[in-house]
C-alpha positions as YAML, in Angstrom:
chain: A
units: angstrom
residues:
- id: 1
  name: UNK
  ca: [-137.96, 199.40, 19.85]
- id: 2
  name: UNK
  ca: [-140.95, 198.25, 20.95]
- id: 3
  name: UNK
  ca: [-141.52, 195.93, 23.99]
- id: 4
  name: UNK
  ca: [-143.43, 192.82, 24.01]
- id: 5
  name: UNK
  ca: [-145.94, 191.76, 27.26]
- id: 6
  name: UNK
  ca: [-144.63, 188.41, 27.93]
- id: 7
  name: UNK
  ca: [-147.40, 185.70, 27.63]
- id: 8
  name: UNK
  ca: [-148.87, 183.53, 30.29]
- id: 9
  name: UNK
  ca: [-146.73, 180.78, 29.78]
- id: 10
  name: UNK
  ca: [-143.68, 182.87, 29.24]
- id: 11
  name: UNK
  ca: [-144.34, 184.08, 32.84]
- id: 12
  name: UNK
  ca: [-144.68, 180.28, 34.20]
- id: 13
  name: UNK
  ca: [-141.77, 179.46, 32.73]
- id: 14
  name: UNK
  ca: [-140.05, 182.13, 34.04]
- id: 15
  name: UNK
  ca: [-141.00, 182.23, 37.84]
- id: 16
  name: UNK
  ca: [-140.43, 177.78, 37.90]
- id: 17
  name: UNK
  ca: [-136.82, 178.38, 36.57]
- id: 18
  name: UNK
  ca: [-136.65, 180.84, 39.53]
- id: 19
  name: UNK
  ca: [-137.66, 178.68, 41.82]
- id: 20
  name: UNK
  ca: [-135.59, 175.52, 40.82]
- id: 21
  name: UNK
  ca: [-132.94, 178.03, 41.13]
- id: 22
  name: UNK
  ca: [-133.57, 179.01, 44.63]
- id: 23
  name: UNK
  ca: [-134.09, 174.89, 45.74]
- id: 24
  name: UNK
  ca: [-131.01, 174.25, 43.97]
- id: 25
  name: UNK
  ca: [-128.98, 176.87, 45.98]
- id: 26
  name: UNK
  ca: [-130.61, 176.67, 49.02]
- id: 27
  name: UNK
  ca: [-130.19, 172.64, 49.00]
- id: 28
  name: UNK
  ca: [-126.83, 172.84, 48.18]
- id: 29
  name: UNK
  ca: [-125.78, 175.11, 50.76]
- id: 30
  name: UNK
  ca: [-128.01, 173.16, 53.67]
- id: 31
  name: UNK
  ca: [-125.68, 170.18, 52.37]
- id: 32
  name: UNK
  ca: [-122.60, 172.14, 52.31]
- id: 33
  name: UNK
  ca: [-123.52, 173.19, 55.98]
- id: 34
  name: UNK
  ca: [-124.09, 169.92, 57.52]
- id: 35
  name: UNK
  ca: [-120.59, 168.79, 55.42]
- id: 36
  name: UNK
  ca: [-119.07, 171.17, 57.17]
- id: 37
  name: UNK
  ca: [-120.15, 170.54, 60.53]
- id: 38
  name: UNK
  ca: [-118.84, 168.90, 63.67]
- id: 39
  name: UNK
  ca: [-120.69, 165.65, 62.42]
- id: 40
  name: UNK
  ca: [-118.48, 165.52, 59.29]
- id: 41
  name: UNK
  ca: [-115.72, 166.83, 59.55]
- id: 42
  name: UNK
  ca: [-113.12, 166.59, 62.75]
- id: 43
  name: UNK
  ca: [-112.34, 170.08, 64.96]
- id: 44
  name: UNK
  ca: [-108.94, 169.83, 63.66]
- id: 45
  name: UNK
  ca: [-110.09, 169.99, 59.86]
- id: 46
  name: UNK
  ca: [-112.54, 172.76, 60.36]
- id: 47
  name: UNK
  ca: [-110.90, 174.63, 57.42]
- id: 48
  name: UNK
  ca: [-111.87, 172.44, 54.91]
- id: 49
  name: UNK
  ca: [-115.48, 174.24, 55.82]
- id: 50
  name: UNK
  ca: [-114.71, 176.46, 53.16]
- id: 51
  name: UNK
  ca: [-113.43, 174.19, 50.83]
- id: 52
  name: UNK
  ca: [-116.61, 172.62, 50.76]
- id: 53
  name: UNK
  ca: [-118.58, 175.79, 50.27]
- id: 54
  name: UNK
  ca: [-116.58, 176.14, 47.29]
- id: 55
  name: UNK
  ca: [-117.28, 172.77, 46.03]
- id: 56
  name: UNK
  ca: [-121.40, 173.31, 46.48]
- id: 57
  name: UNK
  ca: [-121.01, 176.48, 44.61]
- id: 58
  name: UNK
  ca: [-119.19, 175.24, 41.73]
- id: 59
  name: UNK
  ca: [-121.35, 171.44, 41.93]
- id: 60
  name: UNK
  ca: [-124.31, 173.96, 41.03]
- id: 61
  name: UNK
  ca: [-122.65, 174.39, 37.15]
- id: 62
  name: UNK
  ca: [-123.15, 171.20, 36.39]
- id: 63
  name: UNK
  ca: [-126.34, 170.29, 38.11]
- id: 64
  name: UNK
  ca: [-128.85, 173.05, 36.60]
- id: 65
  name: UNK
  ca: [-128.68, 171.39, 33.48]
- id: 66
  name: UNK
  ca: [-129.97, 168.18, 34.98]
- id: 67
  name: UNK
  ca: [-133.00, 170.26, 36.74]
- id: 68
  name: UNK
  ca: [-133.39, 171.87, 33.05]
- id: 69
  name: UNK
  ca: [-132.06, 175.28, 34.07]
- id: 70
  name: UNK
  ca: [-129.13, 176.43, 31.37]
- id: 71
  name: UNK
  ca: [-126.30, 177.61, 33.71]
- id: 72
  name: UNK
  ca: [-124.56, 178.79, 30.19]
- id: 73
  name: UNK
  ca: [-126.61, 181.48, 29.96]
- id: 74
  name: UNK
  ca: [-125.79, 183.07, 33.70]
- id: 75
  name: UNK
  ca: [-124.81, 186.25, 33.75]
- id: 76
  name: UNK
  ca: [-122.57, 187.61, 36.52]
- id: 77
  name: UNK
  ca: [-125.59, 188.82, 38.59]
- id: 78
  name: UNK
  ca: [-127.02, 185.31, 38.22]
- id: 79
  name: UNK
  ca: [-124.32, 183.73, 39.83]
- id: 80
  name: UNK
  ca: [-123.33, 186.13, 42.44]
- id: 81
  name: UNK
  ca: [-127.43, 185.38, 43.77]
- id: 82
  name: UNK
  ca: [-126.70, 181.39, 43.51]
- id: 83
  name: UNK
  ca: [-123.27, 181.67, 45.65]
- id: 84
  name: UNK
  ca: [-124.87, 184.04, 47.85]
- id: 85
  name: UNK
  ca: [-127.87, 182.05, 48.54]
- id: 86
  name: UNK
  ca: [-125.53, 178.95, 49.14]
- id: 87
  name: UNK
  ca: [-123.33, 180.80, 51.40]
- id: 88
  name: UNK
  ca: [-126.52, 181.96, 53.56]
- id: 89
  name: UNK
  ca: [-127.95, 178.36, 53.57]
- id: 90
  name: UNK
  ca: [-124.81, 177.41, 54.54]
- id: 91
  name: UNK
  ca: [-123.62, 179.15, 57.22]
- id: 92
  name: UNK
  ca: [-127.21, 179.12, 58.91]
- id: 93
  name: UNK
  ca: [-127.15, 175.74, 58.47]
- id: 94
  name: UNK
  ca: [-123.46, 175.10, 60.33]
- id: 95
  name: UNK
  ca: [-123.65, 177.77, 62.97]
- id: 96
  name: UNK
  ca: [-126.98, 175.59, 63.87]
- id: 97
  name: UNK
  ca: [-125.13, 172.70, 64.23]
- id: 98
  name: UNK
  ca: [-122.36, 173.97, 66.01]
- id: 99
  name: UNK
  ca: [-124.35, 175.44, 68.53]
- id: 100
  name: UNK
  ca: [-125.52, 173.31, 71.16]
- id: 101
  name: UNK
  ca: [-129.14, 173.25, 72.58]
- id: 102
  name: UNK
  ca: [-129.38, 176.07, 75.70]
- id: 103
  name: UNK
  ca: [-128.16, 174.73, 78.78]
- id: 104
  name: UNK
  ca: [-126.87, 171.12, 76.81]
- id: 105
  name: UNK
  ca: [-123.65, 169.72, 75.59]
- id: 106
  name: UNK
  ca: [-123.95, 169.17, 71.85]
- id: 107
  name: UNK
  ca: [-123.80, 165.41, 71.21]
- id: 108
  name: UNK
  ca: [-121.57, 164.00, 68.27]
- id: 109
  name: UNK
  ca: [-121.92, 160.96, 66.44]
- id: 110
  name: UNK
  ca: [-119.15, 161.65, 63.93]
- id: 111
  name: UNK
  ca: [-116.44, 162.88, 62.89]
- id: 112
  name: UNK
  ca: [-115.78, 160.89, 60.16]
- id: 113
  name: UNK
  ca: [-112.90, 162.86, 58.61]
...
């Protein structure tokens, strides 16, 4: 078996699918976060913060093929990298939010739900 040096454009290709990738996940998961936070969502439905991570992880399957990334050809690896970048994103994001300014009283404009 021999093995092939990938070409220049083969290499291109490569490191822009990696980096829609990464936007992609790390978007989703800012989204998630603020979704998720006291501006969105009520104190009393704080539980649904999960559901919504779900719902950003699983939104990615369908929206790599609009960015031209085949999700169809994800391995497990390659999807255990775009939950776990969406759950960092996310929870950076929302313990942000939820976390008021030193010394200040965080100021809502929501909830809506």
């Amino acid at each position: 078996m021999e093995y092939k040096t990938p070409t220049r454009e083969e290499k291109v290709a490569a490191h822009v699918r990696g980096i829609k990738i990464v936007l992609l996940a790390s978007l989703m998961g800012a989204v998630a976060g603020f979704l998720s936070s006291p501006y969105f969502l009520s104190p009393d439905r704080a539980s649904f913060s999960f559901l919504i991570l779900a719902l950003a992880i699983y939104a990615q399957k369908y929206l790599f093929p609009l960015i031209g990334v085949k999700s169809s050809e994800f391995a497990f690896k390659d999807w255990f990298f775009v939950s776990f970048m969406t759950f960092c994103y996310w929870y950076v994001t929302w313990t942000i939010i939820l976390n008021p300014p030193i010394g200040g009283q965080p100021q809502l404009f929501g909830p809506f739900f």
